[in-house]
């Protein structure tokens, strides 16, 4: 099964993709995580993407498309995959079509002010990458990960001015994909303004409705 999670930053794509990955036993492909990993390892690709990520604009299509093409071709993607953060514009969507048909695009809807609030409250564990929200799911001890005790930090691109730029990029470049997939009758709309559990429930219902679960 091939699923795409579409929506603004902070809508919960990563969280829902991770849950679906476990439930369906197919890998999650997150282009944002892949780029951050390249950056942490100091690779040429990571360095090439760094400036774009820092500014909250899209990295060049050619780099991203090649990265996804390679990842999707690996053995563990034989039964399908869940894309999180790709495609982010029409050109990437066209490149994805060349890799084969997509079963469903789950569109997680969330408005700008909710996005800003969620992301500026987000903290990530430096060690295990577990994600916290200072308001809704804070760590037991301030600044420390409940799971591994690692230090929590704020992603540079979760600072308010970068978040607003990321939302602008989303609105201008990625949002048109809603119509693109709606026209192909594979779009499922999900209200992402509730809790993680509520959104999970809505995702599950959308998959059941399409006979995918
Ligand atoms: P994310 O963690 O998905 O919010 O991605 C973080 C940053 O990585 C984005 O702001 C972009 O600069 C870059 N990025 C991630 N996925 C893509 C993509 N599909 N196309 C272009 N840039 C991307």
mmCIF file of C-alpha atoms and ligand atoms in Angstrom:
data_model
loop_
_atom_site.group_PDB
_atom_site.id
_atom_site.type_symbol
_atom_site.label_atom_id
_atom_site.label_comp_id
_atom_site.label_asym_id
_atom_site.label_seq_id
_atom_site.Cartn_x
_atom_site.Cartn_y
_atom_site.Cartn_z
ATOM 1 C CA UNK A 1 0.000 0.000 0.000
ATOM 2 C CA UNK A 2 1.223 3.468 -0.849
ATOM 3 C CA UNK A 3 0.023 6.304 1.328
ATOM 4 C CA UNK A 4 0.850 10.000 1.353
ATOM 5 C CA UNK A 5 0.405 12.269 4.352
ATOM 6 C CA UNK A 6 -0.200 15.807 3.192
ATOM 7 C CA UNK A 7 -0.666 18.920 5.305
ATOM 8 C CA UNK A 8 1.057 21.913 6.850
ATOM 9 C CA UNK A 9 4.035 21.551 9.158
ATOM 10 C CA UNK A 10 2.850 20.659 12.658
ATOM 11 C CA UNK A 11 -0.362 18.956 11.542
ATOM 12 C CA UNK A 12 0.891 15.651 12.975
ATOM 13 C CA UNK A 13 2.022 13.941 9.767
ATOM 14 C CA UNK A 14 5.074 12.424 11.437
ATOM 15 C CA UNK A 15 3.118 11.104 14.418
ATOM 16 C CA UNK A 16 0.358 9.614 12.284
ATOM 17 C CA UNK A 17 2.848 8.188 9.790
ATOM 18 C CA UNK A 18 4.740 6.452 12.604
ATOM 19 C CA UNK A 19 1.521 4.932 13.953
ATOM 20 C CA UNK A 20 0.417 3.778 10.518
ATOM 21 C CA UNK A 21 3.839 2.352 9.817
ATOM 22 C CA UNK A 22 3.538 0.139 12.877
ATOM 23 C CA UNK A 23 -0.053 -0.853 12.166
ATOM 24 C CA UNK A 24 0.492 -1.676 8.496
ATOM 25 C CA UNK A 25 4.081 -2.946 8.802
ATOM 26 C CA UNK A 26 5.351 -0.762 5.984
ATOM 27 C CA UNK A 27 8.086 1.865 6.379
ATOM 28 C CA UNK A 28 7.595 5.575 6.848
ATOM 29 C CA UNK A 29 9.613 7.729 4.502
ATOM 30 C CA UNK A 30 10.125 11.215 5.925
ATOM 31 C CA UNK A 31 12.111 13.492 3.636
ATOM 32 C CA UNK A 32 12.588 16.010 6.484
ATOM 33 C CA UNK A 33 14.102 13.309 8.743
ATOM 34 C CA UNK A 34 16.272 12.043 5.902
ATOM 35 C CA UNK A 35 17.630 15.543 5.266
ATOM 36 C CA UNK A 36 18.276 16.147 8.980
ATOM 37 C CA UNK A 37 20.094 12.824 9.144
ATOM 38 C CA UNK A 38 22.259 13.776 6.153
ATOM 39 C CA UNK A 39 22.963 17.110 7.828
ATOM 40 C CA UNK A 40 23.958 15.478 11.139
ATOM 41 C CA UNK A 41 26.298 13.143 9.294
ATOM 42 C CA UNK A 42 27.834 16.119 7.492
ATOM 43 C CA UNK A 43 27.276 14.695 3.997
ATOM 44 C CA UNK A 44 27.382 16.795 0.816
ATOM 45 C CA UNK A 45 23.638 16.308 0.428
ATOM 46 C CA UNK A 46 23.036 17.514 3.990
ATOM 47 C CA UNK A 47 25.170 20.578 3.401
ATOM 48 C CA UNK A 48 23.354 21.288 0.133
ATOM 49 C CA UNK A 49 19.967 21.226 1.897
ATOM 50 C CA UNK A 50 20.966 23.055 5.084
ATOM 51 C CA UNK A 51 20.362 26.617 3.966
ATOM 52 C CA UNK A 52 16.894 25.820 2.579
ATOM 53 C CA UNK A 53 15.868 24.059 5.768
ATOM 54 C CA UNK A 54 17.166 26.893 7.910
ATOM 55 C CA UNK A 55 15.071 29.382 5.940
ATOM 56 C CA UNK A 56 11.957 27.180 5.827
ATOM 57 C CA UNK A 57 11.803 26.976 2.037
ATOM 58 C CA UNK A 58 11.834 23.870 -0.161
ATOM 59 C CA UNK A 59 15.092 22.138 -0.979
ATOM 60 C CA UNK A 60 15.687 21.564 -4.732
ATOM 61 C CA UNK A 61 13.344 19.006 -6.312
ATOM 62 C CA UNK A 62 16.097 17.030 -8.028
ATOM 63 C CA UNK A 63 17.836 16.230 -4.733
ATOM 64 C CA UNK A 64 14.611 15.271 -2.972
ATOM 65 C CA UNK A 65 13.168 13.228 -5.829
ATOM 66 C CA UNK A 66 16.385 11.220 -6.198
ATOM 67 C CA UNK A 67 16.496 10.614 -2.429
ATOM 68 C CA UNK A 68 12.904 9.282 -2.414
ATOM 69 C CA UNK A 69 13.416 7.226 -5.550
ATOM 70 C CA UNK A 70 16.360 5.448 -3.940
ATOM 71 C CA UNK A 71 14.640 4.905 -0.610
ATOM 72 C CA UNK A 72 11.415 3.617 -2.195
ATOM 73 C CA UNK A 73 13.464 1.143 -4.238
ATOM 74 C CA UNK A 74 14.884 -0.581 -1.154
ATOM 75 C CA UNK A 75 13.758 -4.081 -0.224
ATOM 76 C CA UNK A 76 11.701 -3.102 2.842
ATOM 77 C CA UNK A 77 9.449 -0.938 0.620
ATOM 78 C CA UNK A 78 8.311 -3.951 -1.413
ATOM 79 C CA UNK A 79 4.867 -3.995 0.235
ATOM 80 C CA UNK A 80 4.538 -0.231 0.080
ATOM 81 C CA UNK A 81 5.394 2.845 2.159
ATOM 82 C CA UNK A 82 4.005 5.893 3.885
ATOM 83 C CA UNK A 83 5.311 9.211 2.655
ATOM 84 C CA UNK A 84 5.572 12.016 5.174
ATOM 85 C CA UNK A 85 6.601 15.410 3.804
ATOM 86 C CA UNK A 86 6.725 14.308 0.160
ATOM 87 C CA UNK A 87 5.464 15.360 -2.339
ATOM 88 C CA UNK A 88 5.522 19.050 -1.502
ATOM 89 C CA UNK A 89 4.802 20.488 -4.943
ATOM 90 C CA UNK A 90 3.318 19.421 -8.280
ATOM 91 C CA UNK A 91 6.656 18.444 -9.800
ATOM 92 C CA UNK A 92 7.359 16.068 -6.908
ATOM 93 C CA UNK A 93 3.823 14.636 -7.224
ATOM 94 C CA UNK A 94 4.450 13.929 -10.904
ATOM 95 C CA UNK A 95 7.751 12.226 -10.049
ATOM 96 C CA UNK A 96 5.923 10.095 -7.481
ATOM 97 C CA UNK A 97 3.389 9.002 -10.093
ATOM 98 C CA UNK A 98 6.271 7.629 -12.123
ATOM 99 C CA UNK A 99 7.148 5.348 -9.191
ATOM 100 C CA UNK A 100 3.658 3.796 -9.299
ATOM 101 C CA UNK A 101 0.101 4.466 -8.140
ATOM 102 C CA UNK A 102 -0.732 6.017 -4.753
ATOM 103 C CA UNK A 103 -3.674 4.411 -2.908
ATOM 104 C CA UNK A 104 -4.665 7.298 -0.677
ATOM 105 C CA UNK A 105 -3.549 10.815 0.234
ATOM 106 C CA UNK A 106 -4.521 11.756 3.775
ATOM 107 C CA UNK A 107 -4.837 15.519 3.997
ATOM 108 C CA UNK A 108 -4.339 16.659 7.593
ATOM 109 C CA UNK A 109 -5.990 20.076 7.803
ATOM 110 C CA UNK A 110 -4.779 22.687 10.309
ATOM 111 C CA UNK A 111 -4.858 26.518 10.222
ATOM 112 C CA UNK A 112 -1.860 28.853 10.507
ATOM 113 C CA UNK A 113 -2.351 29.963 14.124
ATOM 114 C CA UNK A 114 -2.691 26.361 15.334
ATOM 115 C CA UNK A 115 0.446 25.481 13.365
ATOM 116 C CA UNK A 116 2.436 28.336 14.932
ATOM 117 C CA UNK A 117 1.279 27.449 18.431
ATOM 118 C CA UNK A 118 2.035 23.743 18.079
ATOM 119 C CA UNK A 119 5.447 24.124 16.511
ATOM 120 C CA UNK A 120 6.783 26.833 18.769
ATOM 121 C CA UNK A 121 5.806 24.571 21.716
ATOM 122 C CA UNK A 122 7.511 21.531 20.189
ATOM 123 C CA UNK A 123 10.671 20.073 21.702
ATOM 124 C CA UNK A 124 12.641 17.095 20.419
ATOM 125 C CA UNK A 125 15.001 14.734 22.244
ATOM 126 C CA UNK A 126 18.539 15.121 20.959
ATOM 127 C CA UNK A 127 19.234 11.438 21.577
ATOM 128 C CA UNK A 128 16.141 9.424 20.590
ATOM 129 C CA UNK A 129 14.229 12.111 18.567
ATOM 130 C CA UNK A 130 11.041 11.604 20.631
ATOM 131 C CA UNK A 131 8.757 14.616 20.221
ATOM 132 C CA UNK A 132 7.130 16.560 23.096
ATOM 133 C CA UNK A 133 4.712 19.473 23.212
ATOM 134 C CA UNK A 134 5.225 21.807 26.173
ATOM 135 C CA UNK A 135 1.468 22.350 26.460
ATOM 136 C CA UNK A 136 -0.154 19.048 25.547
ATOM 137 C CA UNK A 137 2.479 16.391 26.184
ATOM 138 C CA UNK A 138 5.250 17.930 28.314
ATOM 139 C CA UNK A 139 8.146 15.855 29.656
ATOM 140 C CA UNK A 140 7.962 14.841 33.335
ATOM 141 C CA UNK A 141 11.211 16.695 34.070
ATOM 142 C CA UNK A 142 11.715 20.014 32.279
ATOM 143 C CA UNK A 143 14.253 19.810 29.471
ATOM 144 C CA UNK A 144 14.789 16.030 29.784
ATOM 145 C CA UNK A 145 13.440 13.136 27.746
ATOM 146 C CA UNK A 146 11.110 10.757 29.676
ATOM 147 C CA UNK A 147 12.322 7.822 27.638
ATOM 148 C CA UNK A 148 16.094 8.126 27.542
ATOM 149 C CA UNK A 149 16.952 11.149 29.707
ATOM 150 C CA UNK A 150 18.410 12.951 26.684
ATOM 151 C CA UNK A 151 18.406 16.744 26.401
ATOM 152 C CA UNK A 152 15.366 18.345 24.744
ATOM 153 C CA UNK A 153 15.911 21.075 22.193
ATOM 154 C CA UNK A 154 13.922 23.311 19.875
ATOM 155 C CA UNK A 155 14.528 22.796 16.156
ATOM 156 C CA UNK A 156 15.842 26.020 14.632
ATOM 157 C CA UNK A 157 13.017 25.883 12.098
ATOM 158 C CA UNK A 158 10.423 25.716 14.913
ATOM 159 C CA UNK A 159 11.150 29.343 15.862
ATOM 160 C CA UNK A 160 8.148 31.542 15.100
ATOM 161 C CA UNK A 161 9.533 33.512 12.144
ATOM 162 C CA UNK A 162 10.704 30.330 10.419
ATOM 163 C CA UNK A 163 7.418 28.560 11.179
ATOM 164 C CA UNK A 164 5.518 31.420 9.490
ATOM 165 C CA UNK A 165 7.790 31.126 6.447
ATOM 166 C CA UNK A 166 7.281 27.343 6.371
ATOM 167 C CA UNK A 167 3.515 27.898 6.442
ATOM 168 C CA UNK A 168 3.783 30.395 3.564
ATOM 169 C CA UNK A 169 5.839 27.881 1.582
ATOM 170 C CA UNK A 170 3.219 25.255 2.348
ATOM 171 C CA UNK A 171 0.319 27.496 1.246
ATOM 172 C CA UNK A 172 1.948 28.544 -1.996
ATOM 173 C CA UNK A 173 3.699 25.347 -3.101
ATOM 174 C CA UNK A 174 2.131 22.359 -1.341
ATOM 175 C CA UNK A 175 -1.507 23.316 -0.823
ATOM 176 C CA UNK A 176 -2.262 23.070 -4.592
ATOM 177 C CA UNK A 177 -1.711 19.313 -4.217
ATOM 178 C CA UNK A 178 -5.088 19.104 -2.460
ATOM 179 C CA UNK A 179 -6.854 19.919 -5.747
ATOM 180 C CA UNK A 180 -4.367 17.760 -7.656
ATOM 181 C CA UNK A 181 -5.251 14.653 -5.637
ATOM 182 C CA UNK A 182 -8.914 15.552 -5.280
ATOM 183 C CA UNK A 183 -9.138 15.516 -9.086
ATOM 184 C CA UNK A 184 -7.712 11.964 -8.971
ATOM 185 C CA UNK A 185 -10.292 10.924 -6.342
ATOM 186 C CA UNK A 186 -7.682 9.720 -3.876
ATOM 187 C CA UNK A 187 -7.863 12.516 -1.287
ATOM 188 C CA UNK A 188 -9.166 11.905 2.232
ATOM 189 C CA UNK A 189 -9.670 15.000 4.401
ATOM 190 C CA UNK A 190 -8.810 14.733 8.083
ATOM 191 C CA UNK A 191 -9.471 17.383 10.749
ATOM 192 C CA UNK A 192 -6.067 17.566 12.471
ATOM 193 C CA UNK A 193 -7.004 20.161 15.102
ATOM 194 C CA UNK A 194 -7.892 17.618 17.805
ATOM 195 C CA UNK A 195 -5.750 15.346 19.942
ATOM 196 C CA UNK A 196 -3.369 12.746 18.538
ATOM 197 C CA UNK A 197 -5.928 10.050 19.402
ATOM 198 C CA UNK A 198 -8.782 11.885 17.658
ATOM 199 C CA UNK A 199 -6.697 12.386 14.540
ATOM 200 C CA UNK A 200 -5.607 8.723 14.616
ATOM 201 C CA UNK A 201 -9.239 7.669 14.802
ATOM 202 C CA UNK A 202 -10.139 9.841 11.803
ATOM 203 C CA UNK A 203 -7.179 8.433 9.846
ATOM 204 C CA UNK A 204 -8.292 4.899 10.628
ATOM 205 C CA UNK A 205 -11.842 5.653 9.494
ATOM 206 C CA UNK A 206 -10.586 7.144 6.221
ATOM 207 C CA UNK A 207 -8.587 3.970 5.528
ATOM 208 C CA UNK A 208 -11.554 1.761 6.413
ATOM 209 C CA UNK A 209 -13.865 3.832 4.233
ATOM 210 C CA UNK A 210 -11.593 3.129 1.268
ATOM 211 C CA UNK A 211 -11.332 -0.560 2.105
ATOM 212 C CA UNK A 212 -7.622 -0.213 2.900
ATOM 213 C CA UNK A 213 -7.874 -1.460 6.500
HETATM 214 P P1 LIG B 1 9.918 18.741 7.631
HETATM 215 O O1 LIG B 1 10.593 18.075 8.767
HETATM 216 O O2 LIG B 1 9.101 17.782 6.782
HETATM 217 O O3 LIG B 1 9.083 19.938 8.046
HETATM 218 O O4 LIG B 1 11.051 19.287 6.644
HETATM 219 C C1 LIG B 1 12.029 20.214 7.087
HETATM 220 C C2 LIG B 1 12.622 20.959 5.904
HETATM 221 O O5 LIG B 1 13.248 20.034 5.003
HETATM 222 C C3 LIG B 1 11.625 21.726 5.047
HETATM 223 O O6 LIG B 1 11.319 23.011 5.560
HETATM 224 C C4 LIG B 1 12.368 21.795 3.701
HETATM 225 O O7 LIG B 1 13.368 22.780 3.712
HETATM 226 C C5 LIG B 1 13.057 20.438 3.640
HETATM 227 N N1 LIG B 1 12.195 19.418 2.995
HETATM 228 C C6 LIG B 1 11.615 18.310 3.559
HETATM 229 N N2 LIG B 1 10.901 17.613 2.664
HETATM 230 C C7 LIG B 1 11.012 18.288 1.490
HETATM 231 C C8 LIG B 1 10.476 18.082 0.184
HETATM 232 N N3 LIG B 1 9.681 17.055 -0.105
HETATM 233 N N4 LIG B 1 10.815 18.987 -0.770
HETATM 234 C C9 LIG B 1 11.623 20.032 -0.525
HETATM 235 N N5 LIG B 1 12.140 20.294 0.688
HETATM 236 C C10 LIG B 1 11.842 19.432 1.691
#
